[in-house]
CSV table of C-alpha atoms in Angstrom, one decimal:
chain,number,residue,atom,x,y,z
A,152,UNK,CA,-34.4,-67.6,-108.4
A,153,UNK,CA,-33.7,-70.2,-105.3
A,154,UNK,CA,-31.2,-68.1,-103.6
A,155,UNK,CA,-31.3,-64.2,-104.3
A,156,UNK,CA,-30.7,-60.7,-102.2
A,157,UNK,CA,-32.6,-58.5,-104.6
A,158,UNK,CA,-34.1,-56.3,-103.0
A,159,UNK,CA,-32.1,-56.9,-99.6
A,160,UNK,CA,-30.7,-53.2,-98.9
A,161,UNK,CA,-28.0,-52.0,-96.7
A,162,UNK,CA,-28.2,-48.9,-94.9
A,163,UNK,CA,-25.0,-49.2,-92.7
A,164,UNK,CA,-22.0,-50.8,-92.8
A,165,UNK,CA,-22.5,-52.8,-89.8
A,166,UNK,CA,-25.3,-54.3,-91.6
A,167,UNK,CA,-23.1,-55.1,-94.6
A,168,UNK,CA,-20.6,-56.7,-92.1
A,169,UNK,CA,-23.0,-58.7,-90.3
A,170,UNK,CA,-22.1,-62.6,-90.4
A,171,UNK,CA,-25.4,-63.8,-92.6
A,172,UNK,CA,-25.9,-60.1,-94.6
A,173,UNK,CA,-28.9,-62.0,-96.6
A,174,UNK,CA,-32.1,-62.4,-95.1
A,175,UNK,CA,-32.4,-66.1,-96.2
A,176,UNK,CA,-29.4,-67.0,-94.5
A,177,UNK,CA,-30.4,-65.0,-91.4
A,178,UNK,CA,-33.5,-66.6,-91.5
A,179,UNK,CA,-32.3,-70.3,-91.6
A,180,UNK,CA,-29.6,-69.4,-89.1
A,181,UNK,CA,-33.0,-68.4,-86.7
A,182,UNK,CA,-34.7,-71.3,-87.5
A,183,UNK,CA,-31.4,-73.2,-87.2
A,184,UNK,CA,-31.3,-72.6,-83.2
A,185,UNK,CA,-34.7,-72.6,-82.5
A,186,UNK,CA,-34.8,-76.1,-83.7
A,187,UNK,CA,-31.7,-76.9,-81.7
A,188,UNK,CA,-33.1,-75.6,-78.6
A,189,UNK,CA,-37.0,-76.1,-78.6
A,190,UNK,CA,-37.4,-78.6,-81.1
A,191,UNK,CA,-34.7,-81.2,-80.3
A,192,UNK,CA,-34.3,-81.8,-76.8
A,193,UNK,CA,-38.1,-83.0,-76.5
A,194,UNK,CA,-37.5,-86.0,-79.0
A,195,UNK,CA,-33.4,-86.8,-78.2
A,196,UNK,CA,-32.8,-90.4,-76.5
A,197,UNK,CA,-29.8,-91.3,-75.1
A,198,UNK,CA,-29.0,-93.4,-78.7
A,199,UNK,CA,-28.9,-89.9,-80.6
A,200,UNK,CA,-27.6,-88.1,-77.9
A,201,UNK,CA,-24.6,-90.3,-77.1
A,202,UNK,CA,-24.1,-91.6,-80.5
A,203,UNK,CA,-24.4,-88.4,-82.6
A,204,UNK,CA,-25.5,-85.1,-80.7
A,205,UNK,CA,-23.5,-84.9,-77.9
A,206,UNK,CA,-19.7,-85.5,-79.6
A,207,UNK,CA,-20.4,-83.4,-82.6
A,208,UNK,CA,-21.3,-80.9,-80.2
A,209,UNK,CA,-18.2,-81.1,-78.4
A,210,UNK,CA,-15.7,-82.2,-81.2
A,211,UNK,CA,-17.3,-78.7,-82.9
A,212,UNK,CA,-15.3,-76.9,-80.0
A,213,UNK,CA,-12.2,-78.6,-80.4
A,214,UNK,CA,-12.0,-77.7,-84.3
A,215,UNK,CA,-13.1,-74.3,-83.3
A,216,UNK,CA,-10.1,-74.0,-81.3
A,217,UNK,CA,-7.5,-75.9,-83.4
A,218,UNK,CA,-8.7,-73.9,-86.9
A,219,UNK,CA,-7.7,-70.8,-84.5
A,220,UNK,CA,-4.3,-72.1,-84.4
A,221,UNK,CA,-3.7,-73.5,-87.3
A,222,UNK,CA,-6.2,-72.0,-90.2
A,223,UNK,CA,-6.1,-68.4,-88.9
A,224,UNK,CA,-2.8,-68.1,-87.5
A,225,UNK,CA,-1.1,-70.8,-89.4
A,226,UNK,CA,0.8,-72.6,-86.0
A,227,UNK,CA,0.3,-76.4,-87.1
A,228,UNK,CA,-0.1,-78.1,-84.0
A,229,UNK,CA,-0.8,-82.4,-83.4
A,230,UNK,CA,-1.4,-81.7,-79.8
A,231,UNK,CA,-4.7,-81.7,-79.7
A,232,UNK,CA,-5.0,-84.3,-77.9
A,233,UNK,CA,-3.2,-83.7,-75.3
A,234,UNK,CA,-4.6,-80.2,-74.7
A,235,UNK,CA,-8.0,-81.9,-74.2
A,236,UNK,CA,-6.8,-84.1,-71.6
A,237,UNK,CA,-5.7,-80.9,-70.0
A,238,UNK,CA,-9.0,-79.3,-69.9
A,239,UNK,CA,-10.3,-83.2,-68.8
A,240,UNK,CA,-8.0,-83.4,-65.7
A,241,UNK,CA,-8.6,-79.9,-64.5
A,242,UNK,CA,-12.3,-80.1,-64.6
A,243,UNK,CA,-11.8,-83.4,-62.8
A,244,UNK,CA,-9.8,-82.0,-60.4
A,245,UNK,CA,-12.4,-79.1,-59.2
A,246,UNK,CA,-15.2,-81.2,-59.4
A,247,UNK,CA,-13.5,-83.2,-57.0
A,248,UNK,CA,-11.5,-80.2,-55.0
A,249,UNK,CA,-14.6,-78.2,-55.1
A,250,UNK,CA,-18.0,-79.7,-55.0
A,251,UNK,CA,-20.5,-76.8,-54.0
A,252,UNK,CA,-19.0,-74.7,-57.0
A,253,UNK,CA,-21.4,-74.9,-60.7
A,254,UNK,CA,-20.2,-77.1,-63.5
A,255,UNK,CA,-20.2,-74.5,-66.0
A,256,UNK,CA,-17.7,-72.9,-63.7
A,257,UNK,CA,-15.4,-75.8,-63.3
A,258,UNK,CA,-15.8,-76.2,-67.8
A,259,UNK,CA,-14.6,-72.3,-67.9
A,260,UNK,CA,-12.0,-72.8,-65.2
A,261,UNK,CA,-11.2,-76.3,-66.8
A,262,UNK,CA,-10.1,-74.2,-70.4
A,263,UNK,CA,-8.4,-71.3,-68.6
A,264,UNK,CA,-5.8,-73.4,-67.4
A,265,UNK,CA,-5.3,-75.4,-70.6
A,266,UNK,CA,-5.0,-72.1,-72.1
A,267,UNK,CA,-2.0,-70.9,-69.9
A,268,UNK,CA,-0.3,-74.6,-70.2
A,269,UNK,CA,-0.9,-74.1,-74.2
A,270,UNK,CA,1.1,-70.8,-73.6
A,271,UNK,CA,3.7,-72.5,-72.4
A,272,UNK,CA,4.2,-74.8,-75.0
A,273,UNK,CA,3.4,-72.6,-77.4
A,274,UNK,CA,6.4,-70.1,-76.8
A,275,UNK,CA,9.0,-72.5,-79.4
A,276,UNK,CA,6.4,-70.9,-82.1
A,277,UNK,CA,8.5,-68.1,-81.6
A,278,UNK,CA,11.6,-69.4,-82.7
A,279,UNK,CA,10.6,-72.4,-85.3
A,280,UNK,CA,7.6,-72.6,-87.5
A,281,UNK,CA,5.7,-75.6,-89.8
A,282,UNK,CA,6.7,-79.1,-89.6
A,283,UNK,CA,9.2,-78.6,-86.9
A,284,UNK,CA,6.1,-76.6,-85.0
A,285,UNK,CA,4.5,-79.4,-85.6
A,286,UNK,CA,7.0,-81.7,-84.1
A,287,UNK,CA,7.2,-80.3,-81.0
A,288,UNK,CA,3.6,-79.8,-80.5
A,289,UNK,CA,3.5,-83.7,-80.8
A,290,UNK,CA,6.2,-84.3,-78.1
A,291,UNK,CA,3.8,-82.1,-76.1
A,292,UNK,CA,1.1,-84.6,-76.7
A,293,UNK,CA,3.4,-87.8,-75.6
A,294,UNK,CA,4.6,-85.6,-72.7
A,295,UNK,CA,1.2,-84.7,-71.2
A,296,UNK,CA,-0.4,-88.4,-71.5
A,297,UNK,CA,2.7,-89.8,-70.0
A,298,UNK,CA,2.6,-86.9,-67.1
A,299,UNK,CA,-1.5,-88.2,-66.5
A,300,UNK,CA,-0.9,-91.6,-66.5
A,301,UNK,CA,2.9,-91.2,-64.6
A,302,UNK,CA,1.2,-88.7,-61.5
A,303,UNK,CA,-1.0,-90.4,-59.5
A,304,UNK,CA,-2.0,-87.1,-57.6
A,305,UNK,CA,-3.7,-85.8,-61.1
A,306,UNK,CA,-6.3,-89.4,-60.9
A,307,UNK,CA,-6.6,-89.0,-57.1
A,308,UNK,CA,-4.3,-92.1,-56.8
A,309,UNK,CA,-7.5,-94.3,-57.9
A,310,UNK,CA,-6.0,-98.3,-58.5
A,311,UNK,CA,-7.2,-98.4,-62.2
A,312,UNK,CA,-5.8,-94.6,-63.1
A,313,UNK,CA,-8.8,-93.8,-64.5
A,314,UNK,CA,-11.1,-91.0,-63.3
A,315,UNK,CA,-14.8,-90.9,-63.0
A,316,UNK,CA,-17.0,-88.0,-63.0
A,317,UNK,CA,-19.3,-87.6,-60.0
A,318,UNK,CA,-22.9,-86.2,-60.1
A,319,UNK,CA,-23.0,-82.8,-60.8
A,320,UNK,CA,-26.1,-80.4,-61.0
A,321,UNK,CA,-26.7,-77.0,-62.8
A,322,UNK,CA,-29.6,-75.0,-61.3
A,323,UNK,CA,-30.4,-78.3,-59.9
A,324,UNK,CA,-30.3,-80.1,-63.0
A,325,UNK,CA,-28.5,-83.3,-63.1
A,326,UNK,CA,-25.5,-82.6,-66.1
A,327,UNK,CA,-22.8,-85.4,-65.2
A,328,UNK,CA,-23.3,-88.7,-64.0
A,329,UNK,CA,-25.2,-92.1,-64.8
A,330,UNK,CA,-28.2,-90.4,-63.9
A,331,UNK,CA,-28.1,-87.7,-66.3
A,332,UNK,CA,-31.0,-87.0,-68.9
A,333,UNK,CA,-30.3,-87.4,-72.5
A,334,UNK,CA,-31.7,-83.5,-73.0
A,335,UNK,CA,-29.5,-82.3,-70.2
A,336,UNK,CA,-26.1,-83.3,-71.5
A,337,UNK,CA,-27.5,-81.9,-75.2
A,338,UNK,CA,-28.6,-78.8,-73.9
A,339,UNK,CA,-25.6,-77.9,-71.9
A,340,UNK,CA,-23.2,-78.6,-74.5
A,341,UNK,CA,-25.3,-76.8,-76.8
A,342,UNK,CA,-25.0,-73.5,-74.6
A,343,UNK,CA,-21.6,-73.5,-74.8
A,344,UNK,CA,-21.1,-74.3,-79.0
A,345,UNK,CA,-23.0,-71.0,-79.6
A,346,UNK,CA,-21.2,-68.8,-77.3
A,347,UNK,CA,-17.8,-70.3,-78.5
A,348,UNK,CA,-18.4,-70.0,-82.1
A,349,UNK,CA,-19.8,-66.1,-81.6
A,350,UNK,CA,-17.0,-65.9,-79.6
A,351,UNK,CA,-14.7,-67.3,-82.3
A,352,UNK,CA,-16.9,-65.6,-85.3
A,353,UNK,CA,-16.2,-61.8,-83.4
A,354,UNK,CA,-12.3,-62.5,-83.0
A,355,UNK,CA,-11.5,-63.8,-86.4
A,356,UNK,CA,-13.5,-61.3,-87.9
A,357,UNK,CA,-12.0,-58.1,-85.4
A,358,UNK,CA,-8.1,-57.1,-84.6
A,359,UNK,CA,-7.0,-60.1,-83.4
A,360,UNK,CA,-8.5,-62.2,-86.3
A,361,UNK,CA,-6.8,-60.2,-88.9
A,362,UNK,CA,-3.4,-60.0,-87.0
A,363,UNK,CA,-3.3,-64.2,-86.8
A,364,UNK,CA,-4.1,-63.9,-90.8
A,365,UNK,CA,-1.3,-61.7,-91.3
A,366,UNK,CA,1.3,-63.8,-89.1
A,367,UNK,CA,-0.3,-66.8,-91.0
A,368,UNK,CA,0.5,-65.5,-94.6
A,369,UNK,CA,3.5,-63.8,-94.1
A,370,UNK,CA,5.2,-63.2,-90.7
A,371,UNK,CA,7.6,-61.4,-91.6
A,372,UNK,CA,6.2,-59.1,-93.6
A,373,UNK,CA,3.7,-58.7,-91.0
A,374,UNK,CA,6.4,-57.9,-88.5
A,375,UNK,CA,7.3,-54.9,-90.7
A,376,UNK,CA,4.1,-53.0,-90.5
A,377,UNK,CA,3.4,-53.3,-87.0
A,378,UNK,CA,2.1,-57.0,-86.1
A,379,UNK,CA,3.8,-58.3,-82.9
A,380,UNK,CA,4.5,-62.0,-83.6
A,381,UNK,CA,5.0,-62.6,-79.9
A,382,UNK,CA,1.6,-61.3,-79.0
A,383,UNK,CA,-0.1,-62.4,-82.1
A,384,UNK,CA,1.0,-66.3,-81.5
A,385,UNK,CA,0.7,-66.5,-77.9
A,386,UNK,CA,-2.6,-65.1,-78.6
A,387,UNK,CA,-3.9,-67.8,-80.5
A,388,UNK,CA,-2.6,-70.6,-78.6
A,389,UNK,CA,-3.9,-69.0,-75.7
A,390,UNK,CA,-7.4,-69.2,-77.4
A,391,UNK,CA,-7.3,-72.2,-79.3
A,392,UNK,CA,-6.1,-74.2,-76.0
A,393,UNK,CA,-8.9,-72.4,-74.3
A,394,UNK,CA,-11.6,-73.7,-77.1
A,395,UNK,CA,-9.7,-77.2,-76.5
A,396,UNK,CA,-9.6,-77.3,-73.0
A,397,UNK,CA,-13.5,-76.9,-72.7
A,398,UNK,CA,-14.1,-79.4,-75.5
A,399,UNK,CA,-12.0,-81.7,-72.9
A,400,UNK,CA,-13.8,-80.4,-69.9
A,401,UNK,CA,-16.8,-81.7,-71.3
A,402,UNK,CA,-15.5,-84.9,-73.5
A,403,UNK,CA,-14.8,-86.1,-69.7
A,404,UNK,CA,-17.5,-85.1,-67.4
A,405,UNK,CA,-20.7,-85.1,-70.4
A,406,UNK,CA,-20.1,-87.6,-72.7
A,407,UNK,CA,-17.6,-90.0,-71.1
A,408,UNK,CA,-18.3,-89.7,-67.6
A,409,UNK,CA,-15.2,-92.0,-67.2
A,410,UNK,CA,-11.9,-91.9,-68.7
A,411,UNK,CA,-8.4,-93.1,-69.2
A,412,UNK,CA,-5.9,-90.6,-70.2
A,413,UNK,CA,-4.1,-92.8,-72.9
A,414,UNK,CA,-7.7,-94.4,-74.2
A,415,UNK,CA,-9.5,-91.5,-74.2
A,416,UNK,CA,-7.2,-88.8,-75.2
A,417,UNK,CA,-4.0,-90.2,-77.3
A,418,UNK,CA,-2.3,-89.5,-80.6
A,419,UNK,CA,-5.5,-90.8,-82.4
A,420,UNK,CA,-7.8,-88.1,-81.2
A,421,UNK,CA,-5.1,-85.3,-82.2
A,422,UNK,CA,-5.2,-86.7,-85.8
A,423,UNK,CA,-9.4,-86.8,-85.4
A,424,UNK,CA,-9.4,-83.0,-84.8
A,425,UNK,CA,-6.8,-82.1,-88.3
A,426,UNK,CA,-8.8,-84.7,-90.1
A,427,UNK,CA,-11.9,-82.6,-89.5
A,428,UNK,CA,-10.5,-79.1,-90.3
A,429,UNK,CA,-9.0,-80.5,-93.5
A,430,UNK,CA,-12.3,-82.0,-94.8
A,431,UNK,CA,-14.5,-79.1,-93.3
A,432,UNK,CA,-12.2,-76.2,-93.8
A,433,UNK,CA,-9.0,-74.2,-92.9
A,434,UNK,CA,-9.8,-71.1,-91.7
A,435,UNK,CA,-13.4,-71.6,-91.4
A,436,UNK,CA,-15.9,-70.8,-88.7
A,437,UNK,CA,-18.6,-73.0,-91.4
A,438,UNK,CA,-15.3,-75.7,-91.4
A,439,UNK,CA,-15.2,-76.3,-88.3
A,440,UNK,CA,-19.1,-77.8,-87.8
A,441,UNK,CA,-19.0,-79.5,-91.2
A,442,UNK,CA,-16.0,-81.3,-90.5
A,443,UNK,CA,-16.9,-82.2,-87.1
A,444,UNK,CA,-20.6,-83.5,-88.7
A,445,UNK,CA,-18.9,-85.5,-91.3
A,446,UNK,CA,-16.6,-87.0,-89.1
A,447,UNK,CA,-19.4,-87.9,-86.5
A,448,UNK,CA,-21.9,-88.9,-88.7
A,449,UNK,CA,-20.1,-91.0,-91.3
A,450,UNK,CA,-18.9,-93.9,-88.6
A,451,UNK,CA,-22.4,-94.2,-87.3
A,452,UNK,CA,-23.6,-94.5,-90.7
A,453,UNK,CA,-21.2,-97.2,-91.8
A,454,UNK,CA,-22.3,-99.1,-89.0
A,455,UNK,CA,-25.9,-98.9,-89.3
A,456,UNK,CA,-26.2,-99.1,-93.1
A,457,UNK,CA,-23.5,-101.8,-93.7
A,458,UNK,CA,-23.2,-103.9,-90.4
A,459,UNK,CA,-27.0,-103.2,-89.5
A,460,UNK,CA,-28.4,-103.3,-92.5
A,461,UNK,CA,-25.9,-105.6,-95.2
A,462,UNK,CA,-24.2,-108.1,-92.4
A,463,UNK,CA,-20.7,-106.9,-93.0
A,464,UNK,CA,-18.1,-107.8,-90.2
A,465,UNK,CA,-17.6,-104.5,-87.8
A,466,UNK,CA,-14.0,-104.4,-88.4
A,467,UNK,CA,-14.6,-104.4,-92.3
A,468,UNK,CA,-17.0,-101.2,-91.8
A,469,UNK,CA,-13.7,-100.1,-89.7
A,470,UNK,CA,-11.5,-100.4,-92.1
A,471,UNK,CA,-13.8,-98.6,-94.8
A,472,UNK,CA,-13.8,-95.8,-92.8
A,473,UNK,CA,-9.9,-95.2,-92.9
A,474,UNK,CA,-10.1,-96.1,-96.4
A,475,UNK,CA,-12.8,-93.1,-97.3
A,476,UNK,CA,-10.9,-90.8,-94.6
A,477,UNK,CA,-7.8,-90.8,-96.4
A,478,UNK,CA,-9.3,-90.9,-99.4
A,479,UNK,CA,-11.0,-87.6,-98.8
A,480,UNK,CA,-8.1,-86.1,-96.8
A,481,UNK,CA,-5.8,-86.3,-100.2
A,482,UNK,CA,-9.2,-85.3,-102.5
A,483,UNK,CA,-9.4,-82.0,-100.6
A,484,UNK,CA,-6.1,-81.1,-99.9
A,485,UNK,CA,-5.4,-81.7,-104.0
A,486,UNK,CA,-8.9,-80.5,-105.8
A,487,UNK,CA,-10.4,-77.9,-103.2
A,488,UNK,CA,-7.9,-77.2,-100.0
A,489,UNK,CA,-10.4,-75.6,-98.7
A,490,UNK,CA,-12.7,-78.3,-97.7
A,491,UNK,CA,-16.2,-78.5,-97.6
A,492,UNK,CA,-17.0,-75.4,-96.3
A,493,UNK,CA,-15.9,-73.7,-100.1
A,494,UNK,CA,-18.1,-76.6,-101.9
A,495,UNK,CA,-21.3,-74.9,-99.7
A,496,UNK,CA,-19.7,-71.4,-100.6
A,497,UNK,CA,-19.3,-72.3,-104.4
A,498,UNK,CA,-23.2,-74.1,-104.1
A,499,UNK,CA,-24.7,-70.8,-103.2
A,500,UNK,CA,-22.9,-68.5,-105.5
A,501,UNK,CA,-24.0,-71.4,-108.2
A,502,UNK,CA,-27.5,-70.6,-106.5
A,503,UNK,CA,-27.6,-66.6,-106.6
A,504,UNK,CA,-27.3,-66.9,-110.6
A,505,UNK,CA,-29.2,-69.7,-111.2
A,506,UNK,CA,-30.5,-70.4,-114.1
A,507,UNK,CA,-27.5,-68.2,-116.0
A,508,UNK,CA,-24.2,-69.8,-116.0
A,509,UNK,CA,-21.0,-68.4,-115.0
């Protein structure tokens, strides 16, 4: 009675196959973007935008690209951080090297060469797999901080190591910079959420998609009929790091402007990425954004509710945080492993047979 397909009739499988195959989902998912896009950049200030908008948006890319790697093909990886540092430099580097050429050039170019260095480290998936993947994915991490802050060409041997984003315009609208409207930086990170995840929606669901789910469940048996491990792994690092790299790209120029490689993109922020496909969802498109929400909005909450609102010391509200993190992190990974994103699966089934029980 609240959430029924009766009457809702397929007459192709391409229909059936389609992403929201109920009309009320298709229909919120509509009215889902044109709010995004016509409703919300005429009331965003830089508060919302800065404070909520703007890093969901881009932390929503970097789980995109790290539930690639780990939740479809199963290749745990902590170096999240690092990879988005990657993307950070680069784009900082042609912005620089190359002023006359469009931002949303220097983002794509920015997360095709974090993609060929995330080949490159991911070739010891090949040989070694789980916690020892894991392991050397985080000596990638160290490595690449201490290669940023070590090479002073990669800051453009600025005294404080830290680069700075200069003014940059797309179709003469100001994206980076002090100057930058609070719509601007919303709307152009917005643009590229919705191409990545239908970009990331068609290749989990297609070929590749089901070859990182077989290497993921069993590798060897997927071997056996077919799956090429080296492909299928190279693959998905190639992606994932490609998903990172642009999340970097814009964590820099967009929503930074300014950053220091160790600060800005360290061991904490590799951990801020797992934490938010655990609690959103392995292997989950859905996942992805409601772990990045969650993980976004909660802090700003605790902030305004109990040191706005109740007086409590900032570092108390801090500490809360890491308590309810890790709290949630061992709720999920014991009661529903699949994270939030199977509570909102499980809410509409429980809404398609409402009022009959089970």
């Amino acid at each position: 009675m609240l959430y029924r397909e009766a009457g809702d009739f397929k007459t192709s499988y391409a229909k059936d196959s389609q992403t929201f195959p109920i009309k009320l989902d298709r229909v919120g998912y509509w009215a889902l973007m044109a709010v995004a896009f016509l409703v919300v950049p005429f009331f965003i200030n830089d508060y919302w935008a800065n404070a909520v908008f703007v890093p969901f948006l881009i932390y929503v890319i970097a789980a995109l690209g790290l539930n690639i790697l780990t939740g479809y093909a199963g290749q745990l990886s902590l170096g999240t951080g690092g990879f988005m540092a990657v993307g950070a430099y680069a784009c900082y580097k042609l912005m620089t090297s190359f002023p006359e050429v469009s931002m949303i050039i220097h983002v794509l170019l920015a997360g095709g060469i974090t993609a060929l260095v995330g080949v490159m480290f991911g070739l010891p998936s090949l040989r070694i797999k789980g916690f020892y993947l894991a392991v050397a994915t985080l000596a990638a991490q160290f490595f690449l901080v201490w290669l940023f802050n070590k090479v002073p060409w990669f800051y453009n041997y600025s005294a404080s190591g830290q680069i700075n984003a200069p003014e940059r315009t797309v179709f003469g609208i100001i994206v980076t910079g002090p100057n930058t409207e609070a719509w601007a930086k919303y709307l152009f990170c917005l643009i590229f959420v919705v191409v990545l995840a239908w970009i990331a929606r068609n290749l989990t669901r297609g070929m590749a998609g089901r070859k990182w789910m077989a290497i993921r469940d069993m590798d060897i048996a997927a071997e056996i009929i077919g799956v090429n491990p080296l492909k299928a792994k190279l693959t998905a690092f190639a992606v994932s790091s490609f998903f990172v790299g642009i999340a970097g790209a814009l964590f820099f120029s967009i929503y930074l402007g300014a950053a220091e490689v160790g600060e800005a993109f360290g061991i904490q922020k590799s951990f801020l990425i797992v934490f938010m496909i655990i609690i959103g969802g392995l292997g989950s498109i859905l996942g992805s954004f409601a772990g990045a929400a969650f993980m976004v909005l909660m802090p700003v909450l605790l902030k305004n509710i109990l040191v706005g609102g109740m007086g409590w010391p900032t570092d108390l509200a801090a500490h809360l945080e890491f308590i309810i993190v890790g709290g949630l992190i061992v709720i999920f990974l014991i009661v529903e492993p699949h994270g939030l994103a199977q509570l909102w699966r499980l809410a509409k089934e429980k809404m398609r047979l409402w009022p009959f029980p089970h």
